[in-house]
Structures are given as C-alpha cells and as structure tokens.
mmCIF file of C-alpha atoms in Angstrom:
data_model
loop_
_atom_site.group_PDB
_atom_site.id
_atom_site.type_symbol
_atom_site.label_atom_id
_atom_site.label_comp_id
_atom_site.label_asym_id
_atom_site.label_seq_id
_atom_site.Cartn_x
_atom_site.Cartn_y
_atom_site.Cartn_z
ATOM 1 C CA MET D 11 0.000 0.000 0.000
ATOM 2 C CA LEU D 12 1.267 3.460 -0.899
ATOM 3 C CA THR D 13 1.416 5.461 2.327
ATOM 4 C CA GLU D 14 1.166 9.238 2.610
ATOM 5 C CA ASP D 15 4.733 9.453 3.897
ATOM 6 C CA LEU D 16 6.115 7.464 0.969
ATOM 7 C CA LEU D 17 4.080 9.484 -1.533
ATOM 8 C CA LYS D 18 5.421 12.711 -0.042
ATOM 9 C CA THR D 19 8.983 11.418 -0.367
ATOM 10 C CA LEU D 20 8.378 10.341 -3.968
ATOM 11 C CA THR D 21 6.841 13.690 -4.873
ATOM 12 C CA THR D 22 9.888 15.527 -3.520
ATOM 13 C CA PHE D 23 12.093 13.134 -5.490
ATOM 14 C CA TYR D 24 10.090 13.800 -8.664
ATOM 15 C CA LEU D 25 10.250 17.584 -8.275
ATOM 16 C CA ASP D 26 14.019 17.425 -7.841
ATOM 17 C CA LEU D 27 14.453 15.242 -10.929
ATOM 18 C CA HIS D 28 12.256 17.536 -13.003
ATOM 19 C CA ALA D 29 14.254 20.599 -12.000
ATOM 20 C CA HIS D 30 17.628 18.958 -12.797
ATOM 21 C CA PRO D 31 17.259 17.011 -16.071
ATOM 22 C CA GLU D 32 20.236 15.545 -17.909
ATOM 23 C CA LEU D 33 20.753 14.578 -21.532
ATOM 24 C CA SER D 34 21.281 11.040 -22.822
ATOM 25 C CA GLY D 35 24.611 9.619 -21.747
ATOM 26 C CA LYS D 36 25.169 12.387 -19.201
ATOM 27 C CA GLU D 37 22.740 11.252 -16.482
ATOM 28 C CA GLU D 38 25.291 11.223 -13.658
ATOM 29 C CA ARG D 39 23.265 13.229 -11.115
ATOM 30 C CA THR D 40 19.999 11.506 -12.014
ATOM 31 C CA ALA D 41 21.559 8.055 -11.710
ATOM 32 C CA ALA D 42 23.055 8.875 -8.325
ATOM 33 C CA ALA D 43 19.735 10.210 -7.016
ATOM 34 C CA PHE D 44 17.861 7.145 -8.282
ATOM 35 C CA ALA D 45 20.464 4.807 -6.787
ATOM 36 C CA ASP D 46 20.173 6.550 -3.416
ATOM 37 C CA ARG D 47 16.376 6.301 -3.481
ATOM 38 C CA LEU D 48 16.503 2.556 -4.236
ATOM 39 C CA ALA D 49 19.120 2.004 -1.543
ATOM 40 C CA ASP D 50 16.884 3.795 0.958
ATOM 41 C CA GLU D 51 14.173 1.227 0.142
ATOM 42 C CA GLY D 52 16.493 -1.667 0.926
ATOM 43 C CA CYS D 53 17.666 -2.542 -2.584
ATOM 44 C CA ARG D 54 21.146 -3.829 -3.314
ATOM 45 C CA VAL D 55 22.277 -1.226 -5.825
ATOM 46 C CA THR D 56 24.816 -1.433 -8.644
ATOM 47 C CA THR D 57 25.688 1.630 -10.715
ATOM 48 C CA GLY D 58 27.598 2.171 -13.954
ATOM 49 C CA VAL D 59 25.857 -0.612 -15.874
ATOM 50 C CA GLY D 60 26.016 0.186 -19.580
ATOM 51 C CA GLY D 61 27.006 3.784 -18.888
ATOM 52 C CA HIS D 62 25.081 5.485 -16.100
ATOM 53 C CA GLY D 63 22.652 2.572 -15.747
ATOM 54 C CA VAL D 64 21.377 1.692 -12.276
ATOM 55 C CA VAL D 65 20.239 -1.741 -11.070
ATOM 56 C CA GLY D 66 18.478 -2.166 -7.732
ATOM 57 C CA VAL D 67 17.738 -5.692 -6.499
ATOM 58 C CA LEU D 68 15.195 -6.473 -3.786
ATOM 59 C CA GLU D 69 15.192 -10.143 -2.758
ATOM 60 C CA ASN D 70 12.374 -11.832 -0.883
ATOM 61 C CA GLY D 71 12.921 -15.576 -0.943
ATOM 62 C CA GLU D 72 12.682 -18.065 -3.766
ATOM 63 C CA GLY D 73 10.521 -17.155 -6.740
ATOM 64 C CA PRO D 74 10.403 -15.374 -10.091
ATOM 65 C CA LEU D 75 12.589 -12.448 -11.110
ATOM 66 C CA VAL D 76 10.554 -9.428 -12.237
ATOM 67 C CA VAL D 77 12.137 -6.301 -13.720
ATOM 68 C CA ILE D 78 10.694 -2.790 -13.614
ATOM 69 C CA ARG D 79 12.414 -0.474 -16.073
ATOM 70 C CA ALA D 80 12.469 3.339 -16.060
ATOM 71 C CA GLU D 81 14.566 5.838 -18.015
ATOM 72 C CA LEU D 82 17.085 8.373 -16.714
ATOM 73 C CA ASP D 83 17.502 10.832 -19.576
ATOM 74 C CA ALA D 84 15.807 14.044 -20.669
ATOM 75 C CA LEU D 85 15.611 16.073 -23.892
ATOM 76 C CA PRO D 86 17.257 19.212 -25.347
ATOM 77 C CA VAL D 87 14.034 21.219 -24.974
ATOM 78 C CA ALA D 88 13.558 24.635 -23.367
ATOM 79 C CA GLU D 89 10.762 24.227 -20.811
ATOM 80 C CA ARG D 90 7.833 26.655 -21.089
ATOM 81 C CA THR D 91 5.410 25.224 -18.521
ATOM 82 C CA GLY D 92 5.877 28.038 -16.020
ATOM 83 C CA LEU D 93 5.918 25.525 -13.171
ATOM 84 C CA PRO D 94 7.705 26.527 -9.961
ATOM 85 C CA TYR D 95 9.830 23.387 -10.262
ATOM 86 C CA ALA D 96 10.577 23.853 -13.980
ATOM 87 C CA SER D 97 13.962 22.838 -15.349
ATOM 88 C CA ARG D 98 16.872 24.925 -14.125
ATOM 89 C CA VAL D 99 19.174 23.644 -16.871
ATOM 90 C CA THR D 100 19.594 26.243 -19.596
ATOM 91 C CA ALA D 101 23.267 25.984 -20.613
ATOM 92 C CA PRO D 102 25.099 24.938 -22.666
ATOM 93 C CA VAL D 103 21.717 23.917 -24.099
ATOM 94 C CA PRO D 104 18.281 23.916 -22.465
ATOM 95 C CA VAL D 105 17.253 20.531 -21.086
ATOM 96 C CA MET D 106 13.795 19.375 -19.982
ATOM 97 C CA HIS D 107 12.060 16.226 -18.826
ATOM 98 C CA ALA D 108 9.611 16.648 -21.691
ATOM 99 C CA CYS D 109 8.834 12.944 -22.018
ATOM 100 C CA GLY D 110 7.951 11.997 -18.453
ATOM 101 C CA HIS D 111 11.026 9.977 -17.577
ATOM 102 C CA ASP D 112 11.175 11.723 -14.199
ATOM 103 C CA LEU D 113 7.660 10.437 -13.529
ATOM 104 C CA HIS D 114 8.709 6.927 -14.568
ATOM 105 C CA LEU D 115 11.671 7.000 -12.161
ATOM 106 C CA ALA D 116 9.615 8.230 -9.228
ATOM 107 C CA ALA D 117 6.933 5.594 -9.864
ATOM 108 C CA ALA D 118 9.540 2.811 -10.151
ATOM 109 C CA ALA D 119 11.170 3.895 -6.890
ATOM 110 C CA GLY D 120 7.720 4.006 -5.334
ATOM 111 C CA ALA D 121 6.933 0.468 -6.469
ATOM 112 C CA ALA D 122 10.153 -0.733 -4.845
ATOM 113 C CA GLY D 123 9.165 1.091 -1.676
ATOM 114 C CA VAL D 124 5.681 -0.414 -1.555
ATOM 115 C CA LEU D 125 6.926 -3.952 -2.169
ATOM 116 C CA ALA D 126 9.754 -3.558 0.357
ATOM 117 C CA ARG D 127 7.220 -2.578 3.005
ATOM 118 C CA ASP D 128 4.802 -5.403 2.205
ATOM 119 C CA ARG D 129 6.927 -8.508 1.724
ATOM 120 C CA GLY D 130 4.168 -10.786 2.941
ATOM 121 C CA ARG D 131 2.315 -10.398 -0.375
ATOM 122 C CA TRP D 132 5.037 -11.793 -2.616
ATOM 123 C CA ARG D 133 8.046 -14.048 -3.031
ATOM 124 C CA GLY D 134 10.879 -13.764 -5.486
ATOM 125 C CA THR D 135 13.165 -10.975 -6.659
ATOM 126 C CA LEU D 136 12.318 -7.476 -7.843
ATOM 127 C CA MET D 137 14.895 -5.764 -10.036
ATOM 128 C CA VAL D 138 14.475 -2.056 -10.735
ATOM 129 C CA VAL D 139 16.452 -0.797 -13.733
ATOM 130 C CA GLY D 140 17.259 2.857 -14.344
ATOM 131 C CA GLN D 141 18.184 2.904 -18.020
ATOM 132 C CA PRO D 142 20.320 5.644 -19.574
ATOM 133 C CA ALA D 143 20.104 7.026 -23.101
ATOM 134 C CA GLU D 144 16.590 5.939 -24.094
ATOM 135 C CA GLU D 145 16.083 9.055 -26.209
ATOM 136 C CA THR D 146 19.006 8.013 -28.407
ATOM 137 C CA LEU D 147 17.788 4.390 -28.479
ATOM 138 C CA SER D 148 21.161 3.186 -27.232
ATOM 139 C CA GLY D 149 20.841 2.666 -23.473
ATOM 140 C CA ALA D 150 18.992 -0.655 -23.393
ATOM 141 C CA ARG D 151 21.486 -2.276 -25.737
ATOM 142 C CA ALA D 152 24.385 -0.861 -23.710
ATOM 143 C CA MET D 153 23.019 -2.346 -20.481
ATOM 144 C CA LEU D 154 22.391 -5.724 -22.098
ATOM 145 C CA ASP D 155 25.846 -5.696 -23.699
ATOM 146 C CA ASP D 156 27.275 -4.955 -20.246
ATOM 147 C CA GLY D 157 25.811 -8.259 -19.044
ATOM 148 C CA LEU D 158 22.575 -7.118 -17.412
ATOM 149 C CA TYR D 159 20.948 -10.540 -17.577
ATOM 150 C CA GLU D 160 24.169 -12.490 -17.057
ATOM 151 C CA ARG D 161 25.148 -10.469 -13.980
ATOM 152 C CA PHE D 162 21.760 -10.039 -12.326
ATOM 153 C CA GLY D 163 19.659 -12.899 -13.686
ATOM 154 C CA ARG D 164 17.393 -13.614 -16.631
ATOM 155 C CA PRO D 165 13.962 -12.130 -15.855
ATOM 156 C CA ASP D 166 10.649 -13.938 -15.879
ATOM 157 C CA ALA D 167 8.981 -10.638 -16.840
ATOM 158 C CA VAL D 168 10.025 -7.073 -17.693
ATOM 159 C CA LEU D 169 7.552 -4.250 -17.053
ATOM 160 C CA ALA D 170 7.475 -0.613 -18.142
ATOM 161 C CA GLN D 171 5.005 2.229 -18.493
ATOM 162 C CA HIS D 172 5.155 5.494 -20.387
ATOM 163 C CA ALA D 173 3.615 8.878 -19.717
ATOM 164 C CA ALA D 174 0.988 10.001 -22.237
ATOM 165 C CA PRO D 175 -1.464 12.942 -22.335
ATOM 166 C CA LEU D 176 -4.423 10.797 -21.340
ATOM 167 C CA PRO D 177 -6.441 11.850 -18.289
ATOM 168 C CA ALA D 178 -4.321 11.427 -15.160
ATOM 169 C CA GLY D 179 -5.449 8.399 -13.182
ATOM 170 C CA MET D 180 -5.920 6.235 -16.270
ATOM 171 C CA VAL D 181 -3.783 3.534 -17.848
ATOM 172 C CA ALA D 182 -4.007 2.257 -21.427
ATOM 173 C CA HIS D 183 -3.014 -1.085 -22.938
ATOM 174 C CA GLY D 184 -2.454 -2.001 -26.571
ATOM 175 C CA ALA D 185 -3.511 -5.171 -28.336
ATOM 176 C CA GLY D 186 -0.558 -5.912 -30.594
ATOM 177 C CA PRO D 187 2.179 -3.350 -31.291
ATOM 178 C CA VAL D 188 2.245 -0.493 -28.790
ATOM 179 C CA THR D 189 5.012 1.553 -30.378
ATOM 180 C CA ALA D 190 6.798 1.284 -33.696
ATOM 181 C CA GLY D 191 10.200 -0.018 -34.614
ATOM 182 C CA GLY D 192 12.590 2.680 -35.752
ATOM 183 C CA VAL D 193 15.806 3.305 -37.627
ATOM 184 C CA THR D 194 17.847 6.506 -37.426
ATOM 185 C CA LEU D 195 20.084 7.173 -40.411
ATOM 186 C CA ARG D 196 22.711 9.810 -41.085
ATOM 187 C CA ALA D 197 23.886 10.759 -44.574
ATOM 188 C CA VAL D 198 26.925 12.903 -45.361
ATOM 189 C CA ILE D 199 26.853 14.433 -48.844
ATOM 190 C CA HIS D 200 30.233 15.524 -50.194
ATOM 191 C CA GLY D 201 30.447 18.568 -52.444
ATOM 192 C CA ARG D 202 33.247 20.816 -53.641
ATOM 193 C CA GLY D 203 33.427 24.081 -51.746
ATOM 194 C CA GLY D 204 33.981 27.446 -53.348
ATOM 195 C CA HIS D 205 33.007 31.095 -53.656
ATOM 196 C CA ALA D 206 29.339 31.982 -53.936
ATOM 197 C CA ALA D 207 30.193 34.285 -56.870
ATOM 198 C CA VAL D 208 31.378 31.360 -59.005
ATOM 199 C CA PRO D 209 29.018 28.465 -58.190
ATOM 200 C CA HIS D 210 29.836 26.810 -61.524
ATOM 201 C CA LEU D 211 33.306 26.052 -60.178
ATOM 202 C CA ALA D 212 31.884 24.266 -57.146
ATOM 203 C CA VAL D 213 29.566 21.334 -56.462
ATOM 204 C CA ASP D 214 26.974 22.650 -54.038
ATOM 205 C CA PRO D 215 25.994 19.972 -51.476
ATOM 206 C CA VAL D 216 23.162 22.188 -50.215
ATOM 207 C CA VAL D 217 21.351 21.845 -53.531
ATOM 208 C CA THR D 218 21.942 18.098 -53.517
ATOM 209 C CA ALA D 219 20.695 17.828 -49.950
ATOM 210 C CA ALA D 220 17.585 19.865 -50.734
ATOM 211 C CA ALA D 221 16.802 17.702 -53.741
ATOM 212 C CA THR D 222 17.346 14.606 -51.618
ATOM 213 C CA VAL D 223 14.932 15.781 -48.937
ATOM 214 C CA LEU D 224 12.212 16.440 -51.503
ATOM 215 C CA ARG D 225 12.799 13.130 -53.249
ATOM 216 C CA LEU D 226 12.624 11.241 -49.938
ATOM 217 C CA GLN D 227 9.067 12.460 -49.402
ATOM 218 C CA GLY D 228 7.879 9.980 -52.024
ATOM 219 C CA VAL D 229 9.769 6.946 -50.742
ATOM 220 C CA VAL D 230 7.084 5.573 -48.423
ATOM 221 C CA ALA D 231 4.430 5.626 -51.142
ATOM 222 C CA ALA D 232 6.830 4.044 -53.617
ATOM 223 C CA VAL D 233 7.963 1.023 -51.612
ATOM 224 C CA THR D 234 5.210 0.257 -49.073
ATOM 225 C CA ALA D 235 1.630 -0.908 -49.446
ATOM 226 C CA PRO D 236 -1.143 1.550 -48.505
ATOM 227 C CA ALA D 237 -2.109 -0.642 -45.541
ATOM 228 C CA GLU D 238 1.408 -0.534 -44.081
ATOM 229 C CA GLN D 239 2.031 2.196 -41.535
ATOM 230 C CA VAL D 240 5.426 3.773 -42.149
ATOM 231 C CA VAL D 241 6.707 7.287 -41.460
ATOM 232 C CA LEU D 242 9.916 8.824 -42.841
ATOM 233 C CA THR D 243 11.033 12.138 -41.357
ATOM 234 C CA VAL D 244 14.096 14.244 -42.150
ATOM 235 C CA GLY D 245 14.738 16.008 -38.865
ATOM 236 C CA GLU D 246 18.204 17.432 -39.518
ATOM 237 C CA LEU D 247 19.823 19.287 -42.405
ATOM 238 C CA ARG D 248 23.161 20.913 -41.665
ATOM 239 C CA ALA D 249 25.396 22.687 -44.162
ATOM 240 C CA GLY D 250 27.619 25.733 -44.302
ATOM 241 C CA ASP D 251 28.439 28.636 -42.012
ATOM 242 C CA ARG D 252 28.420 31.684 -44.312
ATOM 243 C CA ALA D 253 26.020 32.932 -46.959
ATOM 244 C CA ASN D 254 28.823 33.708 -49.411
ATOM 245 C CA VAL D 255 30.587 30.358 -49.191
ATOM 246 C CA VAL D 256 29.612 27.132 -50.946
ATOM 247 C CA PRO D 257 30.296 24.447 -48.301
ATOM 248 C CA ASP D 258 32.028 21.185 -49.070
ATOM 249 C CA ARG D 259 29.540 18.935 -47.254
ATOM 250 C CA ALA D 260 25.972 18.643 -46.033
ATOM 251 C CA GLU D 261 24.529 16.267 -43.452
ATOM 252 C CA LEU D 262 21.058 14.780 -43.211
ATOM 253 C CA GLY D 263 19.578 13.055 -40.187
ATOM 254 C CA LEU D 264 16.370 11.083 -40.657
ATOM 255 C CA THR D 265 14.191 8.493 -38.993
ATOM 256 C CA VAL D 266 12.117 5.667 -40.413
ATOM 257 C CA ARG D 267 9.332 4.183 -38.270
ATOM 258 C CA GLY D 268 7.046 1.253 -38.942
ATOM 259 C CA PHE D 269 5.373 -1.843 -37.534
ATOM 260 C CA SER D 270 7.324 -4.509 -39.406
ATOM 261 C CA GLU D 271 11.032 -5.153 -39.834
ATOM 262 C CA ASP D 272 10.474 -5.898 -43.522
ATOM 263 C CA ALA D 273 8.906 -2.480 -44.139
ATOM 264 C CA LEU D 274 11.744 -0.759 -42.291
ATOM 265 C CA ASP D 275 14.311 -2.636 -44.399
ATOM 266 C CA ARG D 276 12.581 -1.720 -47.667
ATOM 267 C CA VAL D 277 12.344 1.965 -46.807
ATOM 268 C CA CYS D 278 15.942 2.141 -45.587
ATOM 269 C CA ALA D 279 17.131 0.514 -48.805
ATOM 270 C CA ALA D 280 15.171 3.095 -50.798
ATOM 271 C CA VAL D 281 16.692 5.907 -48.738
ATOM 272 C CA ARG D 282 20.158 4.693 -49.642
ATOM 273 C CA ARG D 283 19.248 4.513 -53.344
ATOM 274 C CA VAL D 284 17.833 8.034 -53.362
ATOM 275 C CA VAL D 285 20.777 9.608 -51.563
ATOM 276 C CA ARG D 286 23.285 7.891 -53.835
ATOM 277 C CA ALA D 287 21.332 8.735 -56.976
ATOM 278 C CA GLU D 288 21.023 12.420 -56.092
ATOM 279 C CA CYS D 289 24.753 12.584 -55.384
ATOM 280 C CA ALA D 290 25.466 10.967 -58.730
ATOM 281 C CA ALA D 291 23.102 13.375 -60.484
ATOM 282 C CA SER D 292 24.948 16.316 -58.915
ATOM 283 C CA ASP D 293 28.335 14.860 -59.887
ATOM 284 C CA CYS D 294 29.527 14.944 -56.299
ATOM 285 C CA PRO D 295 33.267 14.334 -55.988
ATOM 286 C CA GLY D 296 32.713 11.270 -53.829
ATOM 287 C CA PRO D 297 29.951 8.878 -52.795
ATOM 288 C CA PRO D 298 27.808 9.756 -49.775
ATOM 289 C CA GLU D 299 28.437 8.219 -46.371
ATOM 290 C CA ILE D 300 25.234 6.597 -45.089
ATOM 291 C CA THR D 301 25.253 5.079 -41.615
ATOM 292 C CA VAL D 302 22.705 3.572 -39.242
ATOM 293 C CA VAL D 303 22.937 5.540 -35.996
ATOM 294 C CA ASN D 304 20.582 3.241 -34.089
ATOM 295 C CA ARG D 305 17.767 0.785 -34.573
ATOM 296 C CA SER D 306 15.080 -0.550 -32.259
ATOM 297 C CA PRO D 307 12.491 -3.273 -32.884
ATOM 298 C CA VAL D 308 8.724 -3.038 -32.803
ATOM 299 C CA ASN D 309 7.395 -2.885 -29.236
ATOM 300 C CA LEU D 310 5.182 -5.963 -29.166
ATOM 301 C CA PRO D 311 4.498 -6.944 -25.538
ATOM 302 C CA ASP D 312 3.747 -10.533 -24.588
ATOM 303 C CA PRO D 313 -0.019 -11.146 -25.076
ATOM 304 C CA GLY D 314 -0.434 -13.390 -22.037
ATOM 305 C CA LEU D 315 1.439 -11.103 -19.654
ATOM 306 C CA THR D 316 -0.339 -8.063 -21.087
ATOM 307 C CA ALA D 317 -3.741 -9.656 -20.489
ATOM 308 C CA ALA D 318 -2.808 -10.529 -16.907
ATOM 309 C CA VAL D 319 -1.520 -7.016 -16.190
ATOM 310 C CA ARG D 320 -4.571 -5.398 -17.722
ATOM 311 C CA GLU D 321 -6.833 -7.593 -15.607
ATOM 312 C CA ALA D 322 -4.844 -6.605 -12.509
ATOM 313 C CA HIS D 323 -5.192 -2.928 -13.433
ATOM 314 C CA VAL D 324 -8.943 -3.287 -13.861
ATOM 315 C CA ALA D 325 -9.117 -4.870 -10.408
ATOM 316 C CA ALA D 326 -7.008 -2.082 -8.909
ATOM 317 C CA PHE D 327 -8.513 0.941 -10.659
ATOM 318 C CA GLY D 328 -11.887 -0.144 -11.994
ATOM 319 C CA GLY D 329 -12.743 -0.674 -15.640
ATOM 320 C CA HIS D 330 -13.509 3.010 -16.227
ATOM 321 C CA ARG D 331 -9.842 3.898 -15.620
ATOM 322 C CA VAL D 332 -8.364 1.260 -17.962
ATOM 323 C CA THR D 333 -8.642 1.814 -21.696
ATOM 324 C CA GLY D 334 -7.168 0.705 -25.024
ATOM 325 C CA TRP D 335 -4.222 2.168 -26.877
ATOM 326 C CA PRO D 336 -3.782 2.189 -30.680
ATOM 327 C CA PRO D 337 -0.355 1.495 -32.188
ATOM 328 C CA ALA D 338 1.751 4.667 -31.952
ATOM 329 C CA MET D 339 4.575 5.739 -34.237
ATOM 330 C CA ALA D 340 6.771 6.680 -31.296
ATOM 331 C CA THR D 341 9.836 4.455 -30.897
ATOM 332 C CA GLU D 342 11.394 2.835 -27.833
ATOM 333 C CA ASP D 343 14.414 0.675 -27.131
ATOM 334 C CA PHE D 344 12.442 -1.174 -24.441
ATOM 335 C CA PRO D 345 11.704 -4.112 -26.823
ATOM 336 C CA LEU D 346 15.389 -5.060 -26.596
ATOM 337 C CA PHE D 347 14.740 -6.279 -23.041
ATOM 338 C CA ALA D 348 12.662 -9.076 -24.610
ATOM 339 C CA ALA D 349 15.867 -10.633 -25.994
ATOM 340 C CA GLY D 350 15.716 -14.406 -26.022
ATOM 341 C CA GLY D 351 11.974 -14.530 -25.468
ATOM 342 C CA VAL D 352 11.718 -12.713 -22.131
ATOM 343 C CA PRO D 353 8.021 -11.727 -21.666
ATOM 344 C CA THR D 354 7.364 -7.983 -21.479
ATOM 345 C CA ALA D 355 4.387 -5.787 -20.629
ATOM 346 C CA TYR D 356 4.145 -2.102 -21.504
ATOM 347 C CA TRP D 357 1.309 0.337 -20.969
ATOM 348 C CA MET D 358 0.560 4.053 -21.090
ATOM 349 C CA LEU D 359 0.124 6.184 -17.968
ATOM 350 C CA GLY D 360 -2.208 9.185 -18.132
ATOM 351 C CA THR D 361 -0.738 12.563 -17.160
ATOM 352 C CA ALA D 362 -3.288 15.274 -18.066
ATOM 353 C CA GLY D 363 -4.875 16.944 -15.055
ATOM 354 C CA PRO D 364 -8.657 17.326 -14.756
ATOM 355 C CA ARG D 365 -8.630 21.027 -15.627
ATOM 356 C CA ALA D 366 -6.325 20.562 -18.617
ATOM 357 C CA TRP D 367 -8.459 17.690 -19.946
ATOM 358 C CA ALA D 368 -11.706 19.587 -19.437
ATOM 359 C CA ALA D 369 -10.310 22.691 -21.146
ATOM 360 C CA ALA D 370 -8.930 20.813 -24.161
ATOM 361 C CA PRO D 371 -10.992 21.562 -27.293
ATOM 362 C CA GLY D 372 -12.881 18.776 -29.020
ATOM 363 C CA ARG D 373 -15.822 16.547 -28.300
ATOM 364 C CA SER D 374 -14.189 13.153 -28.584
ATOM 365 C CA ALA D 375 -11.336 11.784 -26.492
ATOM 366 C CA ALA D 376 -9.183 11.578 -29.632
ATOM 367 C CA GLU D 377 -9.724 15.280 -30.385
ATOM 368 C CA ARG D 378 -8.847 16.278 -26.827
ATOM 369 C CA LEU D 379 -5.814 14.026 -26.831
ATOM 370 C CA ALA D 380 -4.584 15.709 -30.013
ATOM 371 C CA ALA D 381 -5.095 19.178 -28.510
ATOM 372 C CA LEU D 382 -3.084 18.591 -25.326
ATOM 373 C CA PRO D 383 0.678 19.237 -25.226
ATOM 374 C CA PRO D 384 2.249 15.939 -26.288
ATOM 375 C CA ASN D 385 5.436 14.302 -25.106
ATOM 376 C CA HIS D 386 8.519 16.274 -26.240
ATOM 377 C CA SER D 387 6.535 19.530 -26.095
ATOM 378 C CA PRO D 388 7.997 22.413 -24.042
ATOM 379 C CA PHE D 389 4.548 22.613 -22.395
ATOM 380 C CA PHE D 390 4.341 18.925 -21.370
ATOM 381 C CA ALA D 391 3.471 18.887 -17.665
ATOM 382 C CA PRO D 392 2.187 15.745 -15.911
ATOM 383 C CA HIS D 393 -0.324 16.228 -13.102
ATOM 384 C CA VAL D 394 1.956 14.664 -10.538
ATOM 385 C CA ARG D 395 -0.573 14.491 -7.673
ATOM 386 C CA ILE D 396 -2.706 12.050 -9.645
ATOM 387 C CA ALA D 397 -0.273 10.512 -12.131
ATOM 388 C CA LEU D 398 2.415 9.534 -9.627
ATOM 389 C CA PRO D 399 0.302 7.426 -7.234
ATOM 390 C CA THR D 400 -1.421 5.870 -10.244
ATOM 391 C CA GLY D 401 1.968 4.981 -11.721
ATOM 392 C CA VAL D 402 3.158 3.421 -8.485
ATOM 393 C CA THR D 403 0.002 1.316 -8.127
ATOM 394 C CA ALA D 404 0.129 0.285 -11.783
ATOM 395 C CA LEU D 405 3.678 -1.042 -11.382
ATOM 396 C CA VAL D 406 3.016 -2.773 -8.070
ATOM 397 C CA THR D 407 -0.103 -4.581 -9.306
ATOM 398 C CA ALA D 408 1.682 -5.572 -12.511
ATOM 399 C CA ALA D 409 4.701 -6.925 -10.624
ATOM 400 C CA LEU D 410 2.442 -8.958 -8.339
ATOM 401 C CA CYS D 411 1.048 -10.725 -11.431
ATOM 402 C CA ARG D 412 4.332 -12.630 -11.651
ATOM 403 C CA LEU D 413 5.882 -12.464 -8.207
ATOM 404 C CA ALA D 414 4.801 -15.603 -6.337
ATOM 405 C CA ALA D 415 2.225 -15.125 -3.597
#
C-alpha cells in the first residue's frame, strides 16, 4: 500500500528530478539520485551498468525475477510550462524532462518502496532498472551488452510504463504493437566548396541535400503498401556557415518508423538509393556516407502477460480507468529487453490533469488528446498528484502478477 509518507517522499524526489534534467549519456546526477532512493528502500544497488545505468535488487525468498524499467535521460528542450519546479538547466543547451522519464523514475522507486514494506504479499526478486540514453535508443542495448541478464539474472517478466497525455489516473493497454520499430540514419553528402560568386566552379551539397529531402518524401508511397504504416522524417539538415561560401559537405539526419522489420528494411534501402542517386546526379566528388545511428524493434508486448496485467489494473482501478491504446509511431528501445523470449508488458500512464483535460478543445477523447501538449513539447506537464500514485500502483499490481504469492 502506498502510504502518505512514501508518496510525499516520492513527490519531492520527482520535483528534484524535473528541475535537474540531464541529456542522454550524461545522467550522472539523475543516476546517483535514483540509486540513493533505491538504496533507501532496501535494494542492493549497482551503478555504472552500460554507462550510467542503475540496477536495484530487492530479494524476498525463492521465486520469479521481475524487472521494472524506467529511463534516466531528458531532452534538449527549453521548458515553457511556467511551473515553480521547472527545469533549471539552460546551458550549454536547455534541457527538460519533456517525455515523463522523471515520472517513470519516481513511480519505479515508489513500487520498490511499496513492495519492500509489504513482503508478505510476494516471493521472489524485484529488479528495478534505471536505463540511460533511451532518447538516443542506445541505453537498453548498452546495459544488455554490459551483461545485465548475465550479472543479475534472466527475468521472468520485464515491465514498463510510459507517460501520455491521457487523463491522469488512467492507464491504457495495446492489443498488438504499442510503439513502432525505428531506424535513425545519417547521410553525409560531399560537395566541392567554393566562392558563392562562381558556383559553376563548385559542387553545391546544399542543392543536392535539398533535392534529396524532396525526393525522400515519395519513398514511403513508392515502396510500401497503402495498408502498411510507415513514417519517414528528415529532422536534420546541416550545411555551411556563411552565406557567401559554398560548403564542401551537407549532413542529413532522418528516422524511419514502422510496424514490421520488412517495411523498415525496404524503406531504408530506398533511402540509400535516393541519396546515392542524387549525389550521382549532382556529380559529387565522392559517394555519400550513409550510416545507421541506431535501430530498435517493434514494441510488441507478450499477449499473455499483457492480459494478466490489464486484468490486474482493472481490479485495482476499476474498468472506467483502464482503456485501449492504438499502435503509436513513437519508438522505444524497451523491446530489446525481450531478448531471447523474455516476456514484457508495456502500458501508457495518463498525465493530463482534470482542468487541462476539461479545457482541451474537441468533443471526442481523440480530439482532446490531439489538442493537449504531447510528449517532447515544451509545455508537457504531468499532473503529478494524480499521475504519480497511479503509476506506483500500476507497477506494483503488474509486478504482483508474476511475483509468487
């Protein structure tokens, strides 16, 4: 049971995390704070797993091993919520917990606290994982490569939840894929630099890059069926420093998202063809460099475990607070924890406060959802008084589905 004293401690922990966010791979302060919180709840804590990763182990006799995973990192976003505990990190770049990872950490620490205080309800081992670098889709692989399962045990279940602008107090489960698989690609286009007054003596990579971006807009329609859900987005285009200088290179950063590995492979192959063809058409002095920055699989939780967790959530919250979730094009590296057939469960945790939900324009829930500040928005602000205790209870009830009675 979540006590008032524990909830107060968790709320203070959350407010501190929100005010001091850290970027992917730089989560030193966050990891230390999370490790201290888990240690205070009686966990045996190991730090530095796969970077700044934290592992807290709470043993309670013989039984299954259940993992709760939360993320440590934040985003390079300038917060505009106006909250009194808004991010204080503004330099060298603004940083904000604009995706709810601070909420995930506080809820995971809370679940450890509840289970530590009520050992009579379960048997087995709870492992709480604070994962670094989720936003760059590299932290889960780094922890696994650092021997997470070999060092701490192969789990019988891995659980995670993610903040979403649903009404606070609700949870949502998907039937099938919850989030998409994704590939991040980077392409370097080589030109021949020169003076802007004599462009005919140069090979302008900016023009090639611009043509490439436009050509890429037709790739999805060209190589995927209409029923396949695939999104290709060019999010970065960098070239040059001066208006009167033709640069010698341009860089593109893009993502491909979809619900099948085959579709992702086809689109990525088409991206490579387009980039190479545009470089050839521009007579670039060398071929482009195209690299895969990261890749994560489709997030397809285990059907049996998902059904059990949803049933537990209905029992805990009532059916009116548990809803469905359509496949989302957001990407996660959480599916990597399912390596070797480990069952996973993953659900959405509502964050929108009653006033924000009531004020959102639209008649249907879908219209209101679309009108609220989404994850990664500078205005994203979970209603912590409702969302945090809901998140703690959601994790505890889910963990008890597998921890032996």
